[in-house]
Amino acid sequence: MSVGIPIRPLWPEPSTLPLDDAALTALYGRADRPRLRVNFVASLDGAVTLDGYSAGLSGEPDKRVFGLLRMLCDALVVAAGTLRHEGYRAVRLDPRRRAWRREHGLAEYPTLVVVSGSLDLDPTQAAFADAPVRPIVLTHAGAEPPPGLTDVADVLRCGTDRVDLTAGLAELHRRGLAQLLCEGGPQLFGALTAADLVDELCLTVAPLLAGPGPGRITAGDAAPPRQLPLRHVLAADDGVLMLRHARG
Ligand SMILES: NC(=O)c1ccc[n+]([C@@H]2O[C@H](COP(=O)([O-])OP(=O)(O)OC[C@H]3O[C@@H](n4cnc5c(N)ncnc54)[C@H](OP(=O)(O)O)[C@@H]3O)[C@@H](O)[C@H]2O)c1
């Protein structure tokens, strides 16, 4: 892959040398135990969207790390709200990233896991209909799937009348999906935080003030604060910061 805007390490070991994909892969890596990594982009003043979408906050360096984190995971977990709003397509990886996965004994593509309480999902959405790996929909016992959903996805039920995220993640681990990457959105992140399930947050900080209006990267009911120590800081030449925070 051609390297676009250079990304350099700032902390803990600063360097003026740009990081290539191999170095970025080593910095983010896979864990030797089950892990839930969450990835978000936000503005300097904490907005989760610009004009209603995340795209306005994300540039080439963020997209590069975004793709790399997808390459590293077993399953990509996304809330139904973000899937619907952002019009998620099938999870695809370029040939080089698929080759990396094969070399590391992984399935060619990560499995998409959609978290939904209502099952208000469209089975014809490309994320389902065009998926290279059959997606999983994580829901609860009381939810009724719309026609066609079970043709294109496995429905995993955890919880009686609301999704039990702790049980859901444990079941994903049992199915061999141990390295989980959550791409949001805010309500799911809030619920995962409240359930103390977040092991890592990769946060891209875009160098702009979005102003009042948009929400934060987290939403939902109040929950106790969680410590998440800083592990690295990268800076891209367009002024974007990339923070990785993870528990020990
Ligand atoms: N900046 C970024 O990096 C980033 C990343 C992701 C999203 N976003 C933005 O965030 C916005 C979407 O946010 P949102 O408020 O819709 O939040 P969300 O968390 O994306 O979606 C909420 C919906 O997802 C499902 N869900 C989430 N948590 C659940 C839980 N614990 N149990 C069961 N279902 C759960 C529910 O779907 P059902 O209604 O089907 O039950 C719920 O209505 C969009 O504007 C998107 O662009 C930004």
Coordinates of C-alpha atoms and ligand atoms in Angstrom, one line a residue:
M1 CA 0.0 0.0 0.0
S2 CA 1.3 3.4 -0.8
V3 CA 1.9 5.5 2.3
G4 CA 0.1 8.8 2.2
I5 CA 0.2 11.4 4.9
P6 CA 3.1 10.4 7.3
I7 CA 2.2 9.2 10.8
R8 CA 4.9 9.5 13.4
P9 CA 5.2 8.3 17.0
L10 CA 5.1 11.0 19.6
W11 CA 5.0 9.0 22.9
P12 CA 6.4 7.0 24.6
E13 CA 9.2 6.9 22.0
P14 CA 9.2 9.9 19.7
S15 CA 10.6 9.6 16.3
T16 CA 10.7 11.7 13.1
L17 CA 10.6 8.6 11.0
P18 CA 7.2 7.8 9.5
L19 CA 5.6 4.6 10.5
D20 CA 5.0 2.1 7.7
D21 CA 2.2 -0.4 7.9
A22 CA 4.3 -3.1 9.5
A23 CA 5.3 -0.7 12.3
L24 CA 1.7 0.4 12.8
T25 CA 0.6 -3.3 12.8
A26 CA 3.1 -4.0 15.5
L27 CA 2.0 -1.0 17.6
Y28 CA -1.7 -2.0 17.5
G29 CA -1.2 -5.7 17.3
R30 CA -3.4 -8.6 18.5
A31 CA -3.7 -9.5 22.2
D32 CA -2.9 -12.9 23.7
R33 CA -6.3 -13.0 25.4
P34 CA -9.8 -11.9 24.5
R35 CA -10.0 -8.2 24.0
L36 CA -12.6 -5.6 23.2
R37 CA -11.0 -2.6 21.4
V38 CA -13.2 0.4 20.5
N39 CA -12.3 2.8 17.7
F40 CA -13.7 6.3 17.4
V41 CA -12.9 9.6 15.7
A42 CA -13.8 12.9 17.5
S43 CA -13.2 16.6 17.0
L44 CA -11.0 18.6 19.4
D45 CA -14.1 19.8 21.2
G46 CA -15.4 16.2 21.6
A47 CA -18.0 15.9 18.7
V48 CA -18.7 12.5 17.4
T49 CA -20.0 13.7 14.1
L50 CA -19.8 16.6 11.6
D51 CA -22.9 17.3 9.7
G52 CA -24.4 14.2 11.2
Y53 CA -21.7 11.7 10.1
S54 CA -18.2 10.6 11.2
A55 CA -16.8 11.0 7.7
G56 CA -16.2 14.8 8.1
L57 CA -13.9 14.1 11.0
S58 CA -11.8 11.4 9.3
G59 CA -8.9 11.9 6.9
E60 CA -6.5 9.6 5.2
P61 CA -4.4 8.7 8.3
D62 CA -7.5 7.8 10.3
K63 CA -8.8 5.7 7.5
R64 CA -5.4 3.9 7.3
V65 CA -5.5 3.0 11.0
F66 CA -9.2 2.2 10.7
G67 CA -8.5 -0.4 8.0
L68 CA -5.6 -1.8 9.9
L69 CA -7.6 -2.3 13.0
R70 CA -10.2 -4.2 10.9
M71 CA -7.3 -6.4 9.6
L72 CA -6.3 -7.2 13.1
C73 CA -9.7 -8.3 14.5
D74 CA -11.6 -11.5 14.5
A75 CA -15.0 -9.7 14.6
L76 CA -16.2 -6.2 13.9
V77 CA -18.9 -5.2 16.4
V78 CA -21.2 -2.4 15.4
A79 CA -24.4 -1.0 16.8
A80 CA -27.5 -1.2 14.7
G81 CA -27.9 2.6 14.8
T82 CA -24.5 3.2 13.3
L83 CA -25.0 0.4 10.8
R84 CA -28.3 2.0 9.6
H85 CA -27.1 5.6 9.8
E86 CA -23.7 5.2 8.2
G87 CA -25.1 2.7 5.6
Y88 CA -22.6 0.0 6.4
R89 CA -21.4 -2.0 3.4
A90 CA -19.9 -5.5 3.5
V91 CA -16.7 -5.7 5.4
R92 CA -14.0 -5.9 2.7
L93 CA -10.2 -5.9 3.0
D94 CA -7.7 -5.3 0.2
P95 CA -5.7 -8.3 -1.0
R96 CA -2.6 -7.4 1.0
R97 CA -4.5 -7.3 4.2
R98 CA -6.3 -10.6 3.4
A99 CA -2.9 -12.1 2.7
W100 CA -1.6 -10.8 6.1
R101 CA -4.6 -12.5 7.8
R102 CA -4.0 -15.8 6.0
E103 CA -0.3 -15.7 7.0
H104 CA -1.4 -15.3 10.6
G105 CA -3.9 -18.2 10.5
L106 CA -7.0 -16.0 10.5
A107 CA -10.1 -16.2 8.4
E108 CA -9.8 -14.0 5.3
Y109 CA -12.3 -11.5 6.6
P110 CA -13.5 -10.6 10.1
T111 CA -17.1 -11.5 11.1
L112 CA -19.5 -8.6 11.3
V113 CA -21.5 -8.6 14.6
V114 CA -24.5 -6.2 14.7
V115 CA -25.9 -5.3 18.1
S116 CA -29.7 -4.6 18.0
G117 CA -32.5 -4.7 20.6
S118 CA -35.3 -4.1 18.1
L119 CA -34.0 -6.2 15.1
D120 CA -35.2 -3.3 12.9
L121 CA -32.6 -4.3 10.3
D122 CA -32.8 -4.5 6.5
P123 CA -31.5 -7.9 5.3
T124 CA -31.0 -6.4 1.8
Q125 CA -28.4 -3.9 3.2
A126 CA -25.1 -4.7 1.7
A127 CA -23.5 -5.3 5.1
F128 CA -25.7 -8.4 5.2
A129 CA -26.6 -9.3 1.6
D130 CA -23.0 -8.9 0.3
A131 CA -21.1 -10.1 3.3
P132 CA -18.1 -12.4 2.6
V133 CA -18.6 -14.0 6.0
R134 CA -22.1 -14.7 7.4
P135 CA -22.7 -11.9 10.0
I136 CA -24.0 -12.4 13.5
V137 CA -26.8 -10.3 15.0
L138 CA -26.6 -10.0 18.7
T139 CA -30.0 -9.5 20.3
H140 CA -32.2 -10.7 23.1
A141 CA -34.8 -13.5 23.5
G142 CA -37.8 -11.1 23.0
A143 CA -36.8 -9.7 19.6
E144 CA -38.6 -10.7 16.4
P145 CA -36.4 -10.9 13.3
P146 CA -37.8 -9.3 10.1
P147 CA -38.5 -11.5 7.1
G148 CA -35.2 -12.6 5.4
L149 CA -32.8 -11.7 8.2
T150 CA -32.1 -15.3 9.2
D151 CA -31.4 -16.0 5.6
V152 CA -28.4 -13.7 5.7
A153 CA -27.3 -13.7 9.3
D154 CA -27.0 -15.8 12.4
V155 CA -29.2 -14.5 15.3
L156 CA -27.5 -14.8 18.7
R157 CA -29.8 -14.2 21.6
C158 CA -28.3 -13.1 25.0
G159 CA -30.6 -11.7 27.6
T160 CA -34.4 -11.9 28.1
D161 CA -35.7 -8.5 27.2
R162 CA -32.5 -6.6 26.6
V163 CA -29.2 -7.5 25.2
D164 CA -26.8 -9.0 27.8
L165 CA -23.6 -7.7 26.4
T166 CA -21.4 -9.6 28.9
A167 CA -23.0 -12.9 27.9
G168 CA -22.9 -11.9 24.2
L169 CA -19.2 -11.2 24.3
A170 CA -18.5 -14.4 26.1
E171 CA -20.4 -16.3 23.5
L172 CA -18.4 -14.6 20.7
H173 CA -15.2 -15.7 22.5
R174 CA -16.6 -19.2 22.7
R175 CA -17.1 -19.2 19.0
G176 CA -13.4 -18.2 18.5
L177 CA -14.0 -14.5 18.0
A178 CA -11.6 -13.3 20.7
Q179 CA -10.2 -10.1 19.2
L180 CA -13.2 -7.8 19.0
L181 CA -13.2 -4.4 17.3
C182 CA -16.1 -2.1 18.1
E183 CA -16.7 0.8 15.7
G184 CA -19.5 2.3 17.8
G185 CA -21.7 4.0 18.0
P186 CA -22.1 6.1 21.1
Q187 CA -25.0 4.2 22.7
L188 CA -23.2 0.9 22.3
F189 CA -20.0 2.4 23.6
G190 CA -21.8 3.8 26.6
A191 CA -23.4 0.4 27.3
L192 CA -20.1 -1.4 27.0
T193 CA -18.5 1.1 29.3
A194 CA -21.3 0.7 31.9
A195 CA -20.8 -3.1 31.7
D196 CA -17.0 -2.6 32.2
L197 CA -16.3 -4.5 29.0
V198 CA -14.0 -2.0 27.2
D199 CA -10.4 -3.1 27.3
E200 CA -9.1 -0.5 24.8
L201 CA -10.0 2.8 23.1
C202 CA -8.3 3.9 19.9
L203 CA -9.3 7.6 19.5
T204 CA -8.4 9.8 16.6
V205 CA -8.6 13.5 17.5
A206 CA -9.3 15.6 14.4
P207 CA -7.8 19.1 14.6
L208 CA -11.1 21.1 14.3
L209 CA -13.8 22.6 16.5
A210 CA -17.1 21.2 15.5
G211 CA -19.0 23.7 17.7
P212 CA -22.1 23.0 19.7
G213 CA -24.7 20.4 18.6
P214 CA -23.2 17.0 18.0
G215 CA -23.1 14.3 20.7
R216 CA -20.1 12.8 22.3
I217 CA -18.5 9.4 21.5
T218 CA -20.5 7.9 24.4
A219 CA -24.2 8.1 25.3
G220 CA -26.8 6.4 27.5
D221 CA -27.3 6.0 31.2
A222 CA -24.7 7.3 33.6
A223 CA -22.0 4.8 34.6
P224 CA -19.0 4.8 36.9
P225 CA -15.8 6.2 35.4
R226 CA -13.3 3.7 34.2
Q227 CA -9.5 4.2 34.1
L228 CA -7.9 3.6 30.8
P229 CA -4.1 4.4 30.8
L230 CA -2.4 5.9 27.8
R231 CA -0.3 3.5 25.7
H232 CA 0.7 5.5 22.7
V233 CA 0.3 8.8 20.9
L234 CA 0.9 9.1 17.2
A235 CA 0.7 12.3 15.1
A236 CA -0.1 12.5 11.4
D237 CA 1.3 15.4 9.4
D238 CA -2.2 16.8 8.8
G239 CA -2.4 17.5 12.5
V240 CA -4.4 14.5 13.6
L241 CA -3.6 12.8 16.9
M242 CA -4.1 9.1 17.4
L243 CA -4.3 7.9 21.0
R244 CA -4.4 4.4 22.2
H245 CA -5.6 3.8 25.7
A246 CA -5.8 0.3 27.2
R247 CA -6.1 -1.3 30.6
G248 CA -3.2 -3.4 31.8
Ligands
LIG1 N1 -17.1 9.4 15.2 C1 -17.1 8.1 15.1 O1 -16.1 7.4 15.2 C2 -18.5 7.4 15.1 C3 -18.5 6.0 15.2 C4 -19.8 5.4 15.1 C5 -20.9 6.2 15.0 N2 -20.8 7.5 14.9 C6 -22.1 8.3 14.8 O2 -22.9 8.0 15.8 C7 -24.3 8.2 15.4 C8 -25.1 6.9 15.7 O3 -25.3 6.9 17.0 P1 -26.6 6.3 17.8 O4 -27.1 7.2 18.8 O5 -27.5 5.7 16.8 O6 -25.9 5.1 18.6 P2 -25.5 3.6 18.2 O7 -24.8 3.1 19.4 O8 -24.7 3.7 16.9 O9 -26.9 2.9 17.9 C9 -27.9 2.8 18.8 C10 -28.7 1.6 18.3 O10 -27.9 0.4 18.3 C11 -28.5 -0.6 19.0 N3 -27.8 -0.7 20.3 C12 -26.8 0.0 20.8 N4 -26.5 -0.4 22.0 C13 -27.2 -1.4 22.3 C14 -27.4 -2.3 23.4 N5 -26.6 -2.1 24.5 N6 -28.3 -3.2 23.3 C15 -29.1 -3.4 22.2 N7 -29.0 -2.6 21.2 C16 -28.1 -1.6 21.2 C17 -29.9 -0.2 19.1 O11 -30.5 -0.6 17.9 P3 -32.0 -1.1 17.7 O12 -32.7 0.3 17.5 O13 -32.0 -1.9 16.5 O14 -32.4 -1.8 18.9 C18 -29.8 1.3 19.3 O15 -31.0 1.9 19.0 C19 -24.2 8.4 13.9 O16 -24.4 9.8 13.7 C20 -22.9 8.0 13.5 O17 -22.4 8.7 12.4 C21 -19.6 8.1 14.9

